[in-house]
Amino acid sequence: MALVADRLTPALGAELTGFDPHSTFDTEEIDELHAQLMEHHVLFIRDCDLAPVKMAELGAALGTLGARHHSYVTHPDSDDVVILEWKGDDLPDAAEWHSDMTYRDTPPFASILKAVIVPPAGGDTLWASMFSVYDSLPSGMKDDLAGLEAVHDMGAFRTPAYRGGGNSGILDAYSSAGTAVHPMVAHHPISGRPYLNVSESFTRFVIGLSAPEAGRLLTELFDRINRPEHHVRLRWKPNTLALWDNRGTQHYAVVDYLPHLRQLHRVAVVHDARESR
Ligand code: SIN
């Protein structure tokens, strides 16, 4: 495909040209795309008119599809594509730093997101490099975090669960969304680089600490993720596609566009087919 990447910030992100959305996604092409993803962590491709079925094909070429979301609706043309749509006075749920679905034992390794309808202004998405955040921690803090594990759960998805079904609505949502314990510092399975693995959306508690200690530690880490030196920001246009590695990045969808409509399609890829090569 002869892909060309234009790096956007020292922390992460590149605009990619040369990607053909009508390709058959053969192994060599996807190897090249994957290599770009490993280098830049998040890729932005403009004018990428990928139909839902083709988006799922791209995901399947990268790895195993799955990790269907517990609450988003799927596209009529493909069960592997969820529709993210916000307008009016809906309260979007992605305006918090997070990596997708870490409340699962095996969260998706990659996500593919394509803009379908964008508001006249705003509705940008930011990504943060958790490698960069980890690298910036004082060495004493790195030592403190080594070996610690934290509990991840569905966070603010409790609100629709409660409004829809009270206490049992929350319990049902817990049982379908799940909850998982992950190391607070993880290592990328391909590069081996350490990254900070907690998010303000989904990380609730640190195993072995008291609730106040866990709260203080997490708040300090979340503040560090907010620093713009770790970020890249995307202004969407219709048919802009973002592909990111969830291992070592988080993202934040800015809610500044309501009551205008913003609609995107998303595919989650659970296992990285190139991880064990
Ligand atoms: C997401 O959290 O995957 C959605 C991000 C966005 O709406 O920009």
CSV table of C-alpha atoms and ligand atoms in Angstrom, one decimal:
chain,number,residue,atom,x,y,z
A,1,MET,CA,0.0,0.0,0.0
A,2,ALA,CA,3.0,2.3,0.4
A,3,LEU,CA,1.8,4.0,3.6
A,4,VAL,CA,3.2,7.4,4.6
A,5,ALA,CA,2.9,8.6,8.2
A,6,ASP,CA,3.2,12.2,9.2
A,7,ARG,CA,3.9,12.2,13.0
A,8,LEU,CA,1.7,14.7,14.9
A,9,THR,CA,3.1,15.1,18.4
A,10,PRO,CA,6.2,13.6,20.1
A,11,ALA,CA,3.9,11.6,22.4
A,12,LEU,CA,1.8,9.8,19.7
A,13,GLY,CA,-0.3,10.0,16.6
A,14,ALA,CA,0.2,10.2,12.9
A,15,GLU,CA,-1.8,11.2,9.8
A,16,LEU,CA,-1.6,8.3,7.4
A,17,THR,CA,-1.8,8.5,3.6
A,18,GLY,CA,-1.7,5.8,1.0
A,19,PHE,CA,-4.3,3.6,2.7
A,20,ASP,CA,-6.8,2.2,0.2
A,21,PRO,CA,-10.2,1.5,1.8
A,22,HIS,CA,-11.2,-0.6,-1.2
A,23,SER,CA,-8.2,-3.0,-0.9
A,24,THR,CA,-8.7,-6.7,-0.1
A,25,PHE,CA,-6.6,-6.2,3.0
A,26,ASP,CA,-4.1,-8.9,2.3
A,27,THR,CA,-1.6,-10.0,4.9
A,28,GLU,CA,1.3,-7.9,3.6
A,29,GLU,CA,-0.8,-4.7,3.5
A,30,ILE,CA,-2.1,-5.2,7.0
A,31,ASP,CA,1.4,-6.1,8.3
A,32,GLU,CA,2.4,-2.6,7.0
A,33,LEU,CA,-0.6,-0.9,8.6
A,34,HIS,CA,0.1,-2.8,11.9
A,35,ALA,CA,3.8,-1.7,11.8
A,36,GLN,CA,2.6,2.0,11.5
A,37,LEU,CA,0.2,1.4,14.4
A,38,MET,CA,3.0,0.0,16.6
A,39,GLU,CA,5.1,3.0,15.9
A,40,HIS,CA,2.6,5.8,16.3
A,41,HIS,CA,-0.1,4.2,18.6
A,42,VAL,CA,-3.0,6.1,16.9
A,43,LEU,CA,-3.4,6.6,13.1
A,44,PHE,CA,-5.7,9.1,11.4
A,45,ILE,CA,-6.8,8.5,7.8
A,46,ARG,CA,-8.8,11.1,6.0
A,47,ASP,CA,-11.4,10.5,3.3
A,48,CYS,CA,-11.6,6.8,4.2
A,49,ASP,CA,-15.0,5.8,2.9
A,50,LEU,CA,-15.2,2.4,4.6
A,51,ALA,CA,-18.7,0.8,4.7
A,52,PRO,CA,-19.6,-1.0,7.9
A,53,VAL,CA,-19.0,-4.5,6.4
A,54,LYS,CA,-15.6,-3.4,5.1
A,55,MET,CA,-14.8,-1.8,8.5
A,56,ALA,CA,-15.4,-5.2,10.1
A,57,GLU,CA,-13.2,-6.8,7.4
A,58,LEU,CA,-10.4,-4.5,8.3
A,59,GLY,CA,-10.8,-5.3,12.0
A,60,ALA,CA,-10.8,-9.1,11.2
A,61,ALA,CA,-7.6,-8.6,9.2
A,62,LEU,CA,-6.0,-7.2,12.3
A,63,GLY,CA,-7.2,-9.9,14.7
A,64,THR,CA,-10.2,-11.5,16.3
A,65,LEU,CA,-13.4,-9.4,16.5
A,66,GLY,CA,-15.6,-9.4,19.5
A,67,ALA,CA,-16.0,-7.8,22.8
A,68,ARG,CA,-19.4,-6.6,21.8
A,69,HIS,CA,-20.4,-3.6,23.9
A,70,HIS,CA,-22.9,-4.2,26.7
A,71,SER,CA,-25.0,-1.2,25.9
A,72,TYR,CA,-24.4,0.3,22.4
A,73,VAL,CA,-26.6,-0.6,19.4
A,74,THR,CA,-25.0,-2.5,16.4
A,75,HIS,CA,-25.3,-1.5,12.8
A,76,PRO,CA,-27.9,-3.3,10.7
A,77,ASP,CA,-25.3,-4.3,8.1
A,78,SER,CA,-22.8,-5.8,10.6
A,79,ASP,CA,-23.1,-6.9,14.2
A,80,ASP,CA,-19.4,-6.2,14.6
A,81,VAL,CA,-20.0,-2.4,14.1
A,82,VAL,CA,-21.5,-0.4,17.0
A,83,ILE,CA,-23.1,3.0,16.4
A,84,LEU,CA,-22.1,5.8,18.7
A,85,GLU,CA,-24.6,8.6,18.3
A,86,TRP,CA,-25.2,11.7,20.5
A,87,LYS,CA,-27.5,14.7,20.0
A,88,GLY,CA,-30.0,17.0,21.8
A,89,ASP,CA,-29.6,16.6,25.5
A,90,ASP,CA,-28.1,13.1,25.6
A,91,LEU,CA,-25.1,13.0,27.9
A,92,PRO,CA,-22.2,11.4,25.9
A,93,ASP,CA,-20.3,8.8,28.0
A,94,ALA,CA,-16.8,9.1,26.5
A,95,ALA,CA,-15.8,12.6,27.8
A,96,GLU,CA,-13.5,10.9,30.4
A,97,TRP,CA,-10.0,9.5,29.8
A,98,HIS,CA,-10.3,5.8,29.1
A,99,SER,CA,-9.1,2.8,27.2
A,100,ASP,CA,-12.0,0.8,25.8
A,101,MET,CA,-13.7,-1.8,28.0
A,102,THR,CA,-10.9,-2.4,30.5
A,103,TYR,CA,-13.6,-3.8,32.8
A,104,ARG,CA,-13.2,-7.0,30.8
A,105,ASP,CA,-10.4,-9.6,31.5
A,106,THR,CA,-9.4,-9.2,27.8
A,107,PRO,CA,-10.1,-5.7,26.6
A,108,PRO,CA,-9.9,-5.0,22.9
A,109,PHE,CA,-6.3,-4.5,21.7
A,110,ALA,CA,-7.4,-2.1,19.0
A,111,SER,CA,-10.4,0.1,18.1
A,112,ILE,CA,-11.4,1.5,14.7
A,113,LEU,CA,-13.6,4.5,14.7
A,114,LYS,CA,-15.1,6.3,11.6
A,115,ALA,CA,-16.9,9.6,11.6
A,116,VAL,CA,-20.3,9.5,9.8
A,117,ILE,CA,-21.9,12.7,10.9
A,118,VAL,CA,-19.9,15.5,12.6
A,119,PRO,CA,-21.2,18.7,14.3
A,120,PRO,CA,-20.5,22.0,12.6
A,121,ALA,CA,-17.7,22.6,15.2
A,122,GLY,CA,-16.3,20.7,18.1
A,123,GLY,CA,-16.7,17.0,18.9
A,124,ASP,CA,-12.9,16.4,18.7
A,125,THR,CA,-11.3,13.4,20.2
A,126,LEU,CA,-8.0,13.4,22.1
A,127,TRP,CA,-5.6,10.5,22.7
A,128,ALA,CA,-3.0,10.3,25.4
A,129,SER,CA,0.1,8.1,25.4
A,130,MET,CA,0.3,6.1,28.6
A,131,PHE,CA,3.9,5.3,27.7
A,132,SER,CA,4.7,9.0,27.8
A,133,VAL,CA,2.7,9.4,31.1
A,134,TYR,CA,4.6,6.4,32.7
A,135,ASP,CA,8.0,7.8,31.5
A,136,SER,CA,7.2,11.1,33.1
A,137,LEU,CA,6.6,9.7,36.6
A,138,PRO,CA,9.2,10.3,39.3
A,139,SER,CA,11.2,7.1,39.9
A,140,GLY,CA,9.9,6.7,43.5
A,141,MET,CA,6.4,6.6,42.1
A,142,LYS,CA,7.3,4.1,39.5
A,143,ASP,CA,8.7,1.9,42.3
A,144,ASP,CA,5.5,2.4,44.3
A,145,LEU,CA,3.4,1.3,41.4
A,146,ALA,CA,5.4,-1.8,40.5
A,147,GLY,CA,3.4,-4.9,41.4
A,148,LEU,CA,0.2,-3.0,42.3
A,149,GLU,CA,-3.1,-4.1,40.7
A,150,ALA,CA,-6.4,-2.2,40.4
A,151,VAL,CA,-10.0,-3.0,39.9
A,152,HIS,CA,-11.8,-1.8,36.7
A,153,ASP,CA,-15.5,-1.7,36.3
A,154,MET,CA,-18.1,0.0,34.1
A,155,GLY,CA,-18.0,3.4,35.8
A,156,ALA,CA,-20.6,5.9,34.6
A,157,PHE,CA,-22.5,3.2,32.7
A,158,ARG,CA,-24.1,2.6,36.1
A,159,THR,CA,-26.3,5.7,35.5
A,160,PRO,CA,-28.4,4.3,32.5
A,161,ALA,CA,-28.4,0.9,34.2
A,162,TYR,CA,-29.9,2.3,37.4
A,163,ARG,CA,-32.3,4.6,35.6
A,164,GLY,CA,-33.5,1.6,33.5
A,165,GLY,CA,-33.8,-0.9,36.3
A,166,GLY,CA,-32.9,0.3,39.7
A,167,ASN,CA,-30.5,-1.8,41.9
A,168,SER,CA,-31.2,-4.9,39.8
A,169,GLY,CA,-30.5,-2.9,36.7
A,170,ILE,CA,-27.0,-2.2,38.1
A,171,LEU,CA,-26.5,-5.8,39.0
A,172,ASP,CA,-27.6,-7.0,35.5
A,173,ALA,CA,-25.2,-4.5,33.9
A,174,TYR,CA,-22.4,-5.6,36.1
A,175,SER,CA,-22.9,-9.2,35.2
A,176,SER,CA,-23.0,-8.5,31.4
A,177,ALA,CA,-20.2,-5.9,31.5
A,178,GLY,CA,-18.0,-7.7,34.0
A,179,THR,CA,-15.3,-6.4,36.2
A,180,ALA,CA,-11.5,-7.1,36.0
A,181,VAL,CA,-8.3,-6.6,37.9
A,182,HIS,CA,-5.3,-5.4,35.9
A,183,PRO,CA,-1.7,-4.4,36.8
A,184,MET,CA,-1.4,-0.6,37.2
A,185,VAL,CA,1.8,-0.7,35.1
A,186,ALA,CA,1.4,-3.0,32.1
A,187,HIS,CA,4.0,-3.9,29.4
A,188,HIS,CA,3.2,-3.7,25.7
A,189,PRO,CA,3.2,-7.3,24.4
A,190,ILE,CA,5.2,-6.4,21.3
A,191,SER,CA,7.5,-3.5,22.3
A,192,GLY,CA,7.8,-4.5,25.9
A,193,ARG,CA,7.5,-0.8,26.9
A,194,PRO,CA,5.9,-0.1,30.3
A,195,TYR,CA,2.7,2.0,30.3
A,196,LEU,CA,0.4,3.4,33.0
A,197,ASN,CA,-2.7,1.2,33.0
A,198,VAL,CA,-5.4,3.0,35.0
A,199,SER,CA,-8.2,5.3,33.7
A,200,GLU,CA,-10.5,7.8,35.3
A,201,SER,CA,-13.5,6.1,33.6
A,202,PHE,CA,-13.0,2.6,34.7
A,203,THR,CA,-10.4,2.2,37.5
A,204,ARG,CA,-12.1,2.2,40.8
A,205,PHE,CA,-9.8,0.7,43.5
A,206,VAL,CA,-6.3,-0.4,44.2
A,207,ILE,CA,-5.9,-3.9,45.7
A,208,GLY,CA,-4.3,-3.9,49.1
A,209,LEU,CA,-4.8,-0.1,49.8
A,210,SER,CA,-7.4,1.5,51.9
A,211,ALA,CA,-10.1,3.4,50.0
A,212,PRO,CA,-8.7,6.8,50.8
A,213,GLU,CA,-5.1,5.8,49.9
A,214,ALA,CA,-6.4,4.3,46.6
A,215,GLY,CA,-8.4,7.4,45.9
A,216,ARG,CA,-5.4,9.7,46.5
A,217,LEU,CA,-3.0,7.6,44.4
A,218,LEU,CA,-5.5,7.3,41.5
A,219,THR,CA,-6.3,11.1,41.6
A,220,GLU,CA,-2.6,11.9,41.3
A,221,LEU,CA,-2.2,9.6,38.3
A,222,PHE,CA,-5.4,10.9,36.6
A,223,ASP,CA,-4.1,14.4,36.9
A,224,ARG,CA,-0.9,13.4,35.2
A,225,ILE,CA,-2.9,11.9,32.2
A,226,ASN,CA,-4.5,15.3,31.7
A,227,ARG,CA,-1.2,17.1,30.8
A,228,PRO,CA,-1.3,18.1,27.1
A,229,GLU,CA,2.4,17.0,26.5
A,230,HIS,CA,1.0,13.5,26.4
A,231,HIS,CA,-1.8,14.2,23.9
A,232,VAL,CA,-2.8,14.4,20.3
A,233,ARG,CA,-6.1,15.9,19.1
A,234,LEU,CA,-8.2,15.0,16.1
A,235,ARG,CA,-10.7,17.2,14.4
A,236,TRP,CA,-13.1,14.9,12.7
A,237,LYS,CA,-14.6,15.2,9.2
A,238,PRO,CA,-17.1,12.8,7.7
A,239,ASN,CA,-15.1,9.6,6.6
A,240,THR,CA,-12.1,10.4,8.9
A,241,LEU,CA,-11.0,7.1,10.4
A,242,ALA,CA,-9.0,6.6,13.5
A,243,LEU,CA,-7.3,3.3,14.4
A,244,TRP,CA,-5.6,3.0,17.8
A,245,ASP,CA,-3.8,0.5,20.0
A,246,ASN,CA,-5.7,0.4,23.3
A,247,ARG,CA,-2.5,-1.0,25.0
A,248,GLY,CA,-0.8,2.2,26.0
A,249,THR,CA,-3.3,4.8,24.9
A,250,GLN,CA,-6.4,6.4,26.3
A,251,HIS,CA,-8.9,8.7,24.6
A,252,TYR,CA,-11.3,11.4,25.5
A,253,ALA,CA,-14.3,12.6,23.3
A,254,VAL,CA,-14.9,16.3,23.9
A,255,VAL,CA,-18.6,17.2,24.6
A,256,ASP,CA,-18.9,20.7,23.3
A,257,TYR,CA,-21.2,20.2,20.3
A,258,LEU,CA,-24.7,19.4,21.7
A,259,PRO,CA,-27.5,19.8,20.7
A,260,HIS,CA,-25.9,19.0,17.3
A,261,LEU,CA,-25.7,15.4,16.0
A,262,ARG,CA,-22.4,13.5,16.1
A,263,GLN,CA,-22.4,9.9,14.8
A,264,LEU,CA,-19.5,7.4,14.5
A,265,HIS,CA,-19.1,3.7,13.8
A,266,ARG,CA,-16.7,1.6,15.9
A,267,VAL,CA,-15.2,-1.9,15.6
A,268,ALA,CA,-13.3,-3.5,18.5
A,269,VAL,CA,-10.6,-6.0,17.8
A,270,VAL,CA,-9.9,-8.3,20.8
A,271,HIS,CA,-6.7,-10.2,19.9
A,272,ASP,CA,-3.8,-8.9,18.0
A,273,ALA,CA,-3.1,-11.5,15.3
A,274,ARG,CA,0.5,-10.2,15.0
A,275,GLU,CA,1.2,-10.4,18.7
A,276,SER,CA,2.5,-14.0,18.8
A,277,ARG,CA,4.5,-13.9,15.5
B,1,SIN,C1,-14.9,5.9,22.2
B,1,SIN,O1,-14.7,6.1,23.4
B,1,SIN,O2,-14.4,4.8,21.7
B,1,SIN,C2,-15.5,6.9,21.4
B,1,SIN,C3,-14.7,8.1,21.2
B,1,SIN,C4,-15.4,9.2,20.4
B,1,SIN,O3,-16.6,9.3,20.4
B,1,SIN,O4,-14.7,10.0,19.8
